PDB file of C-alpha atoms in Angstrom:
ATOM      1  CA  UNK A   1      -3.363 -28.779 -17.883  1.00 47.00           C
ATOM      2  CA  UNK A   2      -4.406 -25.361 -18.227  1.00 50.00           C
ATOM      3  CA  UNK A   3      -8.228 -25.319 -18.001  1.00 46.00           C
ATOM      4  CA  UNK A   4     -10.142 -22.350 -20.165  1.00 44.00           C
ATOM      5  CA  UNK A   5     -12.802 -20.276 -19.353  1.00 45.00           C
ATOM      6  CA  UNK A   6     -14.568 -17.306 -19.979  1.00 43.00           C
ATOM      7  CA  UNK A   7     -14.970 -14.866 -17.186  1.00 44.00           C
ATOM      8  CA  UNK A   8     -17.450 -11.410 -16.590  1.00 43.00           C
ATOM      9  CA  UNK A   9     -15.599  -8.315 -16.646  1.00 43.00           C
ATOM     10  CA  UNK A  10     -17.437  -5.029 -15.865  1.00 39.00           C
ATOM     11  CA  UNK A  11     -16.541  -1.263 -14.611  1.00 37.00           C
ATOM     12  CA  UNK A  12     -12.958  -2.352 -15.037  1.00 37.00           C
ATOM     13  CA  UNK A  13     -12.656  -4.537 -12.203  1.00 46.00           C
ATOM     14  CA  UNK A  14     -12.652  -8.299 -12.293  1.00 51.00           C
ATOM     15  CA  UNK A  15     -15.581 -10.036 -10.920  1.00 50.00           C
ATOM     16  CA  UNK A  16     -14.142 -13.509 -11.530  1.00 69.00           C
ATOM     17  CA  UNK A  17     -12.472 -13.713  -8.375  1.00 78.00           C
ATOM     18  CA  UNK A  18     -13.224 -16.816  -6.213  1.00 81.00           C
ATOM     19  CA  UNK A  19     -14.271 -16.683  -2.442  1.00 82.00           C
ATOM     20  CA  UNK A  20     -11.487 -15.808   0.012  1.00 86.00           C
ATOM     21  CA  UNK A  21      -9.074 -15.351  -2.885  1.00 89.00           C
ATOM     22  CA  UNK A  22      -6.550 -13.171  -2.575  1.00 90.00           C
ATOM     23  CA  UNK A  23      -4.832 -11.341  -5.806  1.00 91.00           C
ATOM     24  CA  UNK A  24      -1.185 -10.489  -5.556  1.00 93.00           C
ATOM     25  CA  UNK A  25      -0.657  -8.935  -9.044  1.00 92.00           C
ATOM     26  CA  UNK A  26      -2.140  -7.603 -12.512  1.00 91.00           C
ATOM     27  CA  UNK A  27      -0.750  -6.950 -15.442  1.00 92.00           C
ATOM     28  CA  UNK A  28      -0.573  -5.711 -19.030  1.00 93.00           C
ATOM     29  CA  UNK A  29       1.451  -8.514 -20.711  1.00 93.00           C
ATOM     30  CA  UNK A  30       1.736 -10.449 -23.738  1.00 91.00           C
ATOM     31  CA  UNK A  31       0.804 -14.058 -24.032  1.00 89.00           C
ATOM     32  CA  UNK A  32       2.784 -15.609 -26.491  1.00 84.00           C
ATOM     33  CA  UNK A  33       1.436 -18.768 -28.949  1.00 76.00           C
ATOM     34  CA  UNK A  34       3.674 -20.663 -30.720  1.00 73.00           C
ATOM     35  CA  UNK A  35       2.530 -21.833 -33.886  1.00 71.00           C
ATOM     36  CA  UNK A  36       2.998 -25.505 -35.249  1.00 66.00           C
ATOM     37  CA  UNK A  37       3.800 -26.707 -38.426  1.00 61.00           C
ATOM     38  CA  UNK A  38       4.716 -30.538 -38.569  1.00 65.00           C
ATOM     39  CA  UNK A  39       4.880 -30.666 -35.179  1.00 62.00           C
ATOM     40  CA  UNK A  40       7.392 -28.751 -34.676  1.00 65.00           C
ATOM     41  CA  UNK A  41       7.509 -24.647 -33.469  1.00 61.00           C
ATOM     42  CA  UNK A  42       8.239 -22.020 -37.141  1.00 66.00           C
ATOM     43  CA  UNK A  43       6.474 -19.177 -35.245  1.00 71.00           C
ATOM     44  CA  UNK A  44       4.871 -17.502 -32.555  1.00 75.00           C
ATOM     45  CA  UNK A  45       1.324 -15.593 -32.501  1.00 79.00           C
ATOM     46  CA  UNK A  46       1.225 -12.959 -29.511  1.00 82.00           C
ATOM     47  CA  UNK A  47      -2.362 -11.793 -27.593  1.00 83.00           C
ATOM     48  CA  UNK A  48      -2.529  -8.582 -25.372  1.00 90.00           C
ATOM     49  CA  UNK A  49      -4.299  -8.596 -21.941  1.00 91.00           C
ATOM     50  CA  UNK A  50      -3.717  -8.770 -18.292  1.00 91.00           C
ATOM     51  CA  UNK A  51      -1.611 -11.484 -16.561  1.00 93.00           C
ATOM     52  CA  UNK A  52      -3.244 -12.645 -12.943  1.00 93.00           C
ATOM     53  CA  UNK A  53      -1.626 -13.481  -9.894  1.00 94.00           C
ATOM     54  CA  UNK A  54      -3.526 -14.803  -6.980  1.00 93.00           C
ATOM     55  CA  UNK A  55      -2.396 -16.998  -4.391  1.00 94.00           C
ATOM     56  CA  UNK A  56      -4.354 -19.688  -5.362  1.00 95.00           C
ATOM     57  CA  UNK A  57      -3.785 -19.444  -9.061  1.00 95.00           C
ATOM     58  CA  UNK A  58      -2.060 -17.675 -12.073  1.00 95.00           C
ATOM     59  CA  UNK A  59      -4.551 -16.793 -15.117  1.00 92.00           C
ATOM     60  CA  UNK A  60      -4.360 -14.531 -18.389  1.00 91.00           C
ATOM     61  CA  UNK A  61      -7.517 -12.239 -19.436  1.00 88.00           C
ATOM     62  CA  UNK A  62      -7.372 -11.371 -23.273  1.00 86.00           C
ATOM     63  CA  UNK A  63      -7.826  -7.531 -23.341  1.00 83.00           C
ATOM     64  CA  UNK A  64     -11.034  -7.303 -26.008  1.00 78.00           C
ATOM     65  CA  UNK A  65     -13.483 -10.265 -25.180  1.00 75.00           C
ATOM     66  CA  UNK A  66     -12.663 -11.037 -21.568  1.00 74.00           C
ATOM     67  CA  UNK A  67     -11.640 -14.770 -22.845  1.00 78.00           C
ATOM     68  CA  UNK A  68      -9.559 -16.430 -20.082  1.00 82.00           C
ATOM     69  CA  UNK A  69      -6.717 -18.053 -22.192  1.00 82.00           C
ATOM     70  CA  UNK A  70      -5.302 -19.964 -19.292  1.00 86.00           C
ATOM     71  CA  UNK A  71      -5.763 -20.980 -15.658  1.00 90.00           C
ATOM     72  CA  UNK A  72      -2.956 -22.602 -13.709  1.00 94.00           C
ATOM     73  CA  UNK A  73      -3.972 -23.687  -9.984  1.00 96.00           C
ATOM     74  CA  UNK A  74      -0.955 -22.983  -7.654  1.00 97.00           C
ATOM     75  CA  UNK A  75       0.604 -26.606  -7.305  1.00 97.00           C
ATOM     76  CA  UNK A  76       0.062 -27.312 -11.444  1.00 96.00           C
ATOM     77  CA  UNK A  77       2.980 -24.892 -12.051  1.00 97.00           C
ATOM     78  CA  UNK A  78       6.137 -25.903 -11.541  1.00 97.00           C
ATOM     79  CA  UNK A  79       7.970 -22.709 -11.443  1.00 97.00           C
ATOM     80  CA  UNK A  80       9.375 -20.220 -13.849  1.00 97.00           C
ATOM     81  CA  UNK A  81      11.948 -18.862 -15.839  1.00 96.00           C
ATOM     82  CA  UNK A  82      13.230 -15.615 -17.575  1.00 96.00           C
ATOM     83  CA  UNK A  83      14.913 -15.095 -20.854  1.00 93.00           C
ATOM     84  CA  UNK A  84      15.708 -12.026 -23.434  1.00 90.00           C
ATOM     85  CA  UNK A  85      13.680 -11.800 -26.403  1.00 78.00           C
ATOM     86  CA  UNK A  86      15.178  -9.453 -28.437  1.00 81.00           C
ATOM     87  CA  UNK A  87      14.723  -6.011 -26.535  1.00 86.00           C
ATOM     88  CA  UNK A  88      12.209  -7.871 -23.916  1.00 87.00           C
ATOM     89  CA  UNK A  89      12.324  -9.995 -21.348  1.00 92.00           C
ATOM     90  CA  UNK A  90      10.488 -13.085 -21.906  1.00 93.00           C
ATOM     91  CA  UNK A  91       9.017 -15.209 -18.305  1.00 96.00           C
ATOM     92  CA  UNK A  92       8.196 -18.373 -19.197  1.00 94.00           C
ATOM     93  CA  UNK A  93       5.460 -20.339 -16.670  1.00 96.00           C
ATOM     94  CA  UNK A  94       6.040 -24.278 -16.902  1.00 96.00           C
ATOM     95  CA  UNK A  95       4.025 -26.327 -15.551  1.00 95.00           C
ATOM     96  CA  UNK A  96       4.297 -29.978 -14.398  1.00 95.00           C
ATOM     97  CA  UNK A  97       2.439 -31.173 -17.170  1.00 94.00           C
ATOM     98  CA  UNK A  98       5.591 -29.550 -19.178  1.00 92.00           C
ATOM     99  CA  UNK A  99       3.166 -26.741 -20.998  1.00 90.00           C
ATOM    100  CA  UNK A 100       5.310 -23.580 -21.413  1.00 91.00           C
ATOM    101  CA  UNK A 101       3.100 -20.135 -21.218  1.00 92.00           C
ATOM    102  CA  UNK A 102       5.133 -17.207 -22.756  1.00 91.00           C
ATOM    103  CA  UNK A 103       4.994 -13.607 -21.064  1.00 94.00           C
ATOM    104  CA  UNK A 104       6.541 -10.000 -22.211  1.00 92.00           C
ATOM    105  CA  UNK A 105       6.131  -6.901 -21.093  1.00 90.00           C
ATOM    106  CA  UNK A 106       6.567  -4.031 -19.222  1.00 87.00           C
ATOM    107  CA  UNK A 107       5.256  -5.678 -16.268  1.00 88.00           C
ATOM    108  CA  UNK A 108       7.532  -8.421 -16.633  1.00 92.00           C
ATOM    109  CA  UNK A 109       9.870  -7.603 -13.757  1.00 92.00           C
ATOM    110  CA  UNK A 110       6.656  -7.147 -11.337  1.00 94.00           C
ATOM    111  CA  UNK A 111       5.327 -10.409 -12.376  1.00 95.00           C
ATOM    112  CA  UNK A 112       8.268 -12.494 -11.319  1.00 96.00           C
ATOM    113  CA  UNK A 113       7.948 -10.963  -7.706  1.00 96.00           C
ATOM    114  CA  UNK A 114       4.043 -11.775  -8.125  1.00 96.00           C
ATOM    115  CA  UNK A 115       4.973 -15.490  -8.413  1.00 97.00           C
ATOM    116  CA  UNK A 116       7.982 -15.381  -5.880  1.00 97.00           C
ATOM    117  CA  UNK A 117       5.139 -14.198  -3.466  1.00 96.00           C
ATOM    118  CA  UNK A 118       2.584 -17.045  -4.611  1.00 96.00           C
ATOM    119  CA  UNK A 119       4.998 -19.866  -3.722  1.00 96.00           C
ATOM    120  CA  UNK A 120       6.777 -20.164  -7.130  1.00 96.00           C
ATOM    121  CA  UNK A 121      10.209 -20.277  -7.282  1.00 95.00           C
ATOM    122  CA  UNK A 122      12.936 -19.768 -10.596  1.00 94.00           C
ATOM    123  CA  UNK A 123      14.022 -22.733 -12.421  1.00 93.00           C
TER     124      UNK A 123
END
């Protein structure tokens, strides 16, 4: 399950960084939310901020309070997919929990390579 936390951000590079980790890829991206009504998925909410890559993990940084929305360790995801929505093209992370994280963007292309190069492979 994605685990949340709030990270230190200062002099626009990320301090939250763990020992010996290694990051692959950041992005501008948008994290998509759907929103639930009955149970059951009428809408979608959207936040802006950067997408993380690191070989370790995959995380997303909302871009005005530094709020970590998500943190997937490497071997929780169980790969991902990509889809149009409308004019955009829409990755989707699932992990093997069967969470789905939503991701457009302009750095939506780069991002699949990010994973690719952290281990995770298409559905």
């Amino acid at each position: 399950m994605a685990v949340y936390q709030y990270y230190e951000y200062s002099d626009l590079r990320y301090a939250g960084l763990e020992s010996g980790e290694a990051l692959i890829g950041k992005g501008m991206m948008a994290y998509w939310l759907p929103v639930l009504s009955l149970g059951e998925v009428h809408s979608c909410t959207s936040h802006s901020g950067t997408l993380y890559v690191t070989d370790r993990r995959v995380f997303f940084r909302t871009m005005w309070n530094g709020y970590v929305e998500f943190e997937l360790r490497l071997p929780e995801i169980r790969g991902f997919s990509v889809r149009r929505r409308g004019l955009f093209t829409q990755v989707t992370i699932h992990s093997w929990e069967g969470e789905k994280l939503w991701f457009t963007g302009f750095s939506a292309k780069r991002m699949q390579g990010w994973l690719r190069r952290a281990g995770v492979g298409a559905l």
